Coordinates of C-alpha atoms and ligand atoms in Angstrom, one line a residue:
X10 CA 13.1 14.1 -16.0
X11 CA 11.6 11.9 -18.9
X12 CA 8.8 10.1 -19.4
X13 CA 5.1 10.5 -19.9
X14 CA 2.4 11.7 -17.1
X15 CA -1.5 11.1 -17.2
X16 CA -3.0 14.6 -16.3
X17 CA -6.6 14.4 -16.3
X18 CA -7.3 12.6 -19.4
X19 CA -4.4 14.0 -21.4
X20 CA -0.7 12.3 -21.6
X21 CA 1.9 14.4 -21.4
X22 CA 5.6 14.9 -21.3
X23 CA 7.0 14.6 -17.7
X24 CA 8.4 18.5 -17.8
X25 CA 5.1 19.5 -18.7
X26 CA 3.1 18.3 -15.8
X27 CA 3.0 21.0 -13.4
X28 CA 1.4 21.7 -10.4
X29 CA 0.0 24.7 -9.6
X30 CA 1.2 26.5 -6.1
X31 CA -2.7 26.6 -4.9
X32 CA -3.4 23.0 -5.6
X33 CA -4.9 22.0 -2.4
X34 CA -3.2 18.6 -2.7
X35 CA 0.2 20.8 -2.4
X36 CA -1.1 23.3 0.0
X37 CA -3.2 21.0 2.3
X38 CA -2.3 17.6 1.6
X39 CA -6.0 17.5 0.3
X40 CA -6.0 14.4 -1.8
X41 CA -6.0 10.6 -1.8
X42 CA -4.2 8.4 -4.1
X43 CA -3.0 4.6 -4.9
X44 CA -0.1 2.7 -6.0
X45 CA -0.6 -0.4 -8.2
X46 CA 1.7 -3.0 -9.7
X47 CA 1.8 -3.9 -13.1
X48 CA 3.6 -7.4 -13.7
X49 CA 4.8 -8.2 -17.1
X50 CA 2.4 -5.1 -18.0
X51 CA -0.5 -6.9 -16.9
X52 CA -2.0 -4.8 -13.9
X53 CA -2.4 -6.7 -10.5
X54 CA -5.9 -6.0 -8.8
X55 CA -6.4 -2.6 -10.7
X56 CA -9.9 -2.9 -10.3
X57 CA -9.9 -3.2 -6.5
X58 CA -7.6 -0.2 -6.3
X59 CA -9.5 1.9 -8.7
X60 CA -12.4 1.2 -6.4
X61 CA -10.7 2.0 -3.1
X62 CA -9.4 5.2 -4.9
X63 CA -13.3 6.1 -5.6
X64 CA -14.0 5.4 -2.3
X65 CA -11.4 7.2 -0.6
X66 CA -12.2 10.4 -2.7
X67 CA -16.0 10.0 -1.7
X68 CA -15.0 9.8 1.9
X69 CA -13.2 13.3 1.3
X70 CA -16.4 14.8 -0.4
X71 CA -14.2 14.6 -3.7
X72 CA -16.3 13.0 -6.6
X73 CA -14.4 10.9 -9.1
X74 CA -15.6 9.3 -12.5
X75 CA -16.5 5.7 -12.0
X76 CA -13.7 3.2 -11.2
X77 CA -14.3 1.4 -14.4
X78 CA -13.4 4.5 -16.5
X79 CA -10.1 5.1 -14.3
X80 CA -9.3 1.4 -15.1
X81 CA -9.5 2.0 -18.9
X82 CA -7.7 5.3 -18.6
X83 CA -5.1 3.5 -16.6
X84 CA -4.4 0.5 -19.2
X85 CA -4.2 3.1 -21.9
X86 CA -1.7 5.3 -20.3
X87 CA 0.6 2.6 -19.3
X88 CA 0.5 1.1 -23.0
X89 CA 1.8 4.7 -23.8
X90 CA 4.8 4.7 -21.4
X91 CA 7.8 2.7 -21.4
X92 CA 6.4 0.0 -19.0
X93 CA 3.8 -1.2 -21.7
X94 CA 5.3 -5.0 -21.2
X95 CA 7.6 -4.6 -18.0
X96 CA 7.0 -4.8 -14.2
X97 CA 5.6 -1.3 -13.1
X98 CA 4.3 0.8 -10.0
X99 CA 1.6 2.7 -11.2
X100 CA 1.3 5.9 -8.6
X101 CA -2.5 7.6 -9.0
X102 CA -3.0 10.9 -7.3
X103 CA -6.2 13.0 -6.7
X104 CA -5.9 16.5 -5.6
X105 CA -9.1 18.3 -4.9
X106 CA -8.0 20.6 -7.3
X107 CA -6.8 24.7 -7.3
X108 CA -8.3 27.4 -5.4
X109 CA -7.2 30.5 -3.5
X110 CA -6.0 29.2 -0.2
X111 CA -8.9 28.7 2.4
X112 CA -9.4 25.8 4.8
X113 CA -13.2 25.3 3.6
X114 CA -12.9 24.4 0.0
X115 CA -15.4 25.9 -2.6
X116 CA -18.4 24.1 -3.9
X117 CA -18.1 22.4 -7.4
X118 CA -14.3 22.1 -7.5
X119 CA -12.7 20.3 -10.5
X120 CA -10.5 17.2 -8.8
X121 CA -6.8 16.9 -10.5
X122 CA -6.1 13.5 -11.5
X123 CA -2.4 12.3 -12.3
X124 CA -0.7 9.1 -12.8
X125 CA 2.9 8.3 -13.0
X126 CA 4.4 4.9 -14.2
X127 CA 7.4 4.0 -12.7
X128 CA 10.1 0.7 -12.1
X129 CA 8.3 -1.8 -9.8
X130 CA 11.9 -1.7 -8.0
X131 CA 11.0 -5.0 -6.2
X132 CA 12.8 -5.4 -2.9
X133 CA 16.1 -7.7 -2.7
X134 CA 15.4 -11.2 -3.1
X135 CA 17.6 -11.8 0.3
X136 CA 14.6 -10.2 2.4
X137 CA 11.9 -12.5 1.1
X138 CA 14.2 -15.6 1.3
X139 CA 15.7 -14.5 4.8
X140 CA 13.3 -12.2 6.4
X141 CA 13.6 -8.8 7.7
X142 CA 13.6 -6.6 10.9
X143 CA 10.8 -4.3 11.9
X144 CA 10.7 -1.9 14.7
X145 CA 7.3 -0.7 16.5
X146 CA 6.5 2.6 17.4
X147 CA 3.3 4.6 18.8
X148 CA 0.6 5.3 15.9
X149 CA 0.4 9.0 15.7
X150 CA -2.0 9.1 13.1
X151 CA -5.6 10.6 12.4
X152 CA -8.5 8.3 13.2
X153 CA -9.3 7.7 9.7
X154 CA -6.6 5.3 8.4
X155 CA -9.0 3.7 6.3
X156 CA -8.6 6.5 3.8
X157 CA -5.7 6.5 1.4
X158 CA -4.8 9.8 1.9
X159 CA -2.0 11.8 0.6
X160 CA -1.3 13.3 4.1
X161 CA 1.4 11.2 5.2
X162 CA 3.5 12.7 7.7
X163 CA 3.3 10.3 10.7
X164 CA 3.9 7.4 8.0
X165 CA 7.1 8.8 6.4
X166 CA 8.4 9.8 9.5
X167 CA 8.1 6.4 11.0
X168 CA 9.6 4.8 7.9
X169 CA 12.4 6.9 8.4
X170 CA 13.1 6.0 11.8
X171 CA 12.6 2.4 10.6
X172 CA 15.5 3.1 8.2
X173 CA 17.5 4.6 10.6
X174 CA 17.2 1.7 12.9
X175 CA 18.5 -0.7 10.0
X176 CA 14.7 -1.9 9.6
X177 CA 12.4 -2.8 6.9
X178 CA 9.4 -1.2 8.2
X179 CA 7.8 0.5 11.4
X180 CA 4.8 -1.0 13.0
X181 CA 2.2 1.3 14.9
X182 CA 0.8 0.6 18.2
X183 CA -2.6 2.2 19.6
X184 CA -3.9 1.6 23.0
X185 CA -1.7 -1.7 23.4
X186 CA -2.7 -3.2 19.9
X187 CA -1.0 -3.1 16.8
X188 CA -2.4 -1.4 13.6
X189 CA -0.4 -1.6 10.3
X190 CA 3.0 -0.5 9.3
X191 CA 3.7 2.7 7.9
X192 CA 3.0 1.1 4.3
X193 CA 1.9 -2.2 4.7
X194 CA -0.2 -4.3 6.6
X195 CA 0.7 -7.1 9.2
X196 CA 0.0 -10.7 9.9
X197 CA 1.0 -13.1 12.3
X198 CA 0.6 -17.0 12.0
X199 CA -0.5 -19.1 15.6
X200 CA -1.2 -22.7 15.5
X201 CA -1.4 -22.4 11.6
X202 CA -4.2 -19.7 11.8
X203 CA -3.4 -16.7 10.1
X204 CA -4.6 -13.7 12.2
X205 CA -4.1 -9.7 11.0
X206 CA -6.0 -6.8 12.8
X207 CA -9.5 -6.5 11.8
X208 CA -10.2 -3.3 9.0
X209 CA -11.3 -0.7 11.4
X210 CA -10.9 3.0 10.9
X211 CA -7.6 2.8 12.3
X212 CA -6.0 0.7 9.4
X213 CA -5.9 0.9 5.4
X214 CA -7.7 -2.4 4.4
X215 CA -4.9 -3.1 2.1
X216 CA -5.7 -4.8 -1.4
X217 CA -2.6 -7.3 -0.9
X218 CA -4.3 -8.0 2.5
X219 CA -7.5 -8.7 1.0
X220 CA -5.9 -11.4 -1.4
X221 CA -4.2 -13.2 1.4
X222 CA -7.7 -13.2 3.3
X223 CA -9.9 -14.0 0.5
X224 CA -7.7 -16.0 -1.9
X225 CA -4.4 -17.1 -1.0
X226 CA -5.1 -18.3 2.7
X227 CA -8.3 -20.2 1.5
X228 CA -6.7 -21.7 -1.2
X229 CA -3.9 -23.2 1.3
X230 CA -6.7 -24.4 3.2
X231 CA -5.7 -21.8 6.0
X232 CA -8.1 -20.5 8.8
X233 CA -7.8 -16.3 8.8
X234 CA -8.9 -14.7 11.6
X235 CA -9.4 -10.9 11.7
X236 CA -8.8 -9.9 15.5
X237 CA -6.9 -7.4 17.3
X238 CA -3.6 -8.4 18.1
X239 CA -2.0 -7.1 21.3
X240 CA 1.6 -5.8 21.1
X241 CA 2.9 -8.6 23.7
X242 CA 1.3 -11.3 21.5
X243 CA 3.2 -9.9 18.5
X244 CA 6.5 -9.9 20.3
X245 CA 5.8 -13.6 21.2
X246 CA 4.5 -14.9 18.3
X247 CA 6.4 -17.7 16.0
X248 CA 5.7 -16.0 12.7
X249 CA 5.0 -12.6 11.1
X250 CA 4.7 -11.1 7.9
X251 CA 3.7 -8.0 6.0
X252 CA 1.7 -7.2 3.0
X253 CA 1.5 -4.2 0.7
X254 CA 1.9 -3.5 -3.3
X255 CA 5.6 -2.8 -2.9
X256 CA 6.0 -4.9 0.4
X257 CA 4.5 -8.1 -1.7
X258 CA 4.4 -11.0 1.0
X259 CA 7.6 -9.8 3.3
X260 CA 8.4 -12.2 6.3
X261 CA 9.6 -10.9 9.5
X262 CA 12.4 -12.5 11.7
X263 CA 13.2 -9.6 14.0
X264 CA 11.2 -7.1 15.9
X265 CA 13.3 -4.0 17.7
X266 CA 16.1 -6.3 19.4
X267 CA 14.0 -9.5 19.6
X268 CA 14.1 -12.4 17.2
X269 CA 10.9 -13.8 15.9
X270 CA 10.6 -17.8 16.6
X271 CA 13.8 -19.4 15.3
X272 CA 14.8 -16.6 13.4
X273 CA 13.8 -18.3 10.0
X274 CA 10.8 -17.9 7.6
X275 CA 8.2 -20.2 8.8
X276 CA 6.2 -22.9 6.9
X277 CA 2.9 -21.1 6.6
X278 CA 4.6 -17.6 5.8
X279 CA 6.6 -19.5 2.8
X280 CA 3.6 -20.9 1.4
X281 CA 1.7 -17.7 1.5
X282 CA 5.1 -15.8 -0.3
X283 CA 4.8 -18.5 -2.9
X284 CA 1.3 -18.5 -3.4
X285 CA 1.3 -15.0 -4.0
X286 CA 4.3 -15.2 -6.3
X287 CA 2.6 -17.4 -8.5
X288 CA -0.6 -15.5 -8.6
X289 CA 1.6 -12.3 -9.9
X290 CA 3.6 -14.3 -12.2
X291 CA 6.4 -12.5 -11.0
X292 CA 9.8 -14.1 -12.2
X293 CA 13.1 -12.2 -10.8
X294 CA 15.1 -10.4 -13.4
X295 CA 12.4 -10.8 -16.6
Ligands
LIG12 N1 0.8 1.7 0.6 N2 -1.5 0.4 5.1 C1 -0.6 1.6 4.7 C2 -0.7 2.8 5.7 C3 -0.2 1.5 3.3 O1 0.4 3.0 2.7 C4 -0.2 0.6 2.4 C5 -0.1 0.6 0.9 C6 -1.0 -0.8 3.0 C7 -0.9 -1.7 2.0 O2 -2.0 -1.8 1.1 P1 -2.1 -2.5 -0.4 O3 -1.7 -3.6 -0.3 O4 -3.6 -2.2 -0.9 O5 -0.7 -2.1 -1.1 C8 -1.4 -0.7 4.1 C9 1.4 2.0 -0.8 C10 2.1 1.0 -1.4 C11 2.4 3.2 -0.8 O6 2.1 4.4 0.0 O7 3.4 3.3 -1.6

């Protein structure tokens, strides 16, 4: 494997970026992460992602350098890679660090911050134009999902179930209400109003989600409501879409065996999708 990796302030060759067997990220999933998109070398909402990374870390008692420093480091690192002017996906991971295995971590540990740039690998254009299928399943995660933790077992198992069912994503339900996807947030559209579950501790407050709520919907003059969505409302609504850094704005036209609305991408969803594309300046094939 080739390429350059950011490792605690240094840029090293991929083969020299090694994980210690007593790294707590490796042994306990004791860490947090971010995924940031770069469009033609330009970071998209990098500040928001790095601020969330610092926040996630502080929620699990890891102190990171200020977001401004991490933002600079990320930009400098991308310039040193083959993705300097390309569409890219930046993976940023923080581990609490290395210590002899014991559940309670020692005081004063040095966190390990790594960054890895890779291709953005956007979803096929057909998905965006025609919509995708999702499945639903119970949310089996812990109660602090607002932290972007690297402990993702329930999420990866849910995504695998979705793939096996020929679906793009698995949407999780808790106590009869929908929470979010295994790696995306969910919206519905009812009477021209955009509705999404509130940013409680049971979901990750996605940066793409916030972009829709605070930027795209207001620009398009759509009202947004952050309110709990019963599972049965989801099944009977006319429009559904997902948001996420790698998902972007993804229309949903089938939930389990049920077709959503008339099975076509709805007007509001299409407008939000197009506004997002314009914002990111993402042109296919470039
Ligand atoms: N996942 N909810 C969950 C559980 C997520 O893992 C993600 C993102 C989102 C969307 O957040 P954002 O809009 O900030 O990307 C919501 C990333 C992309 C991942 O795990 O690869």
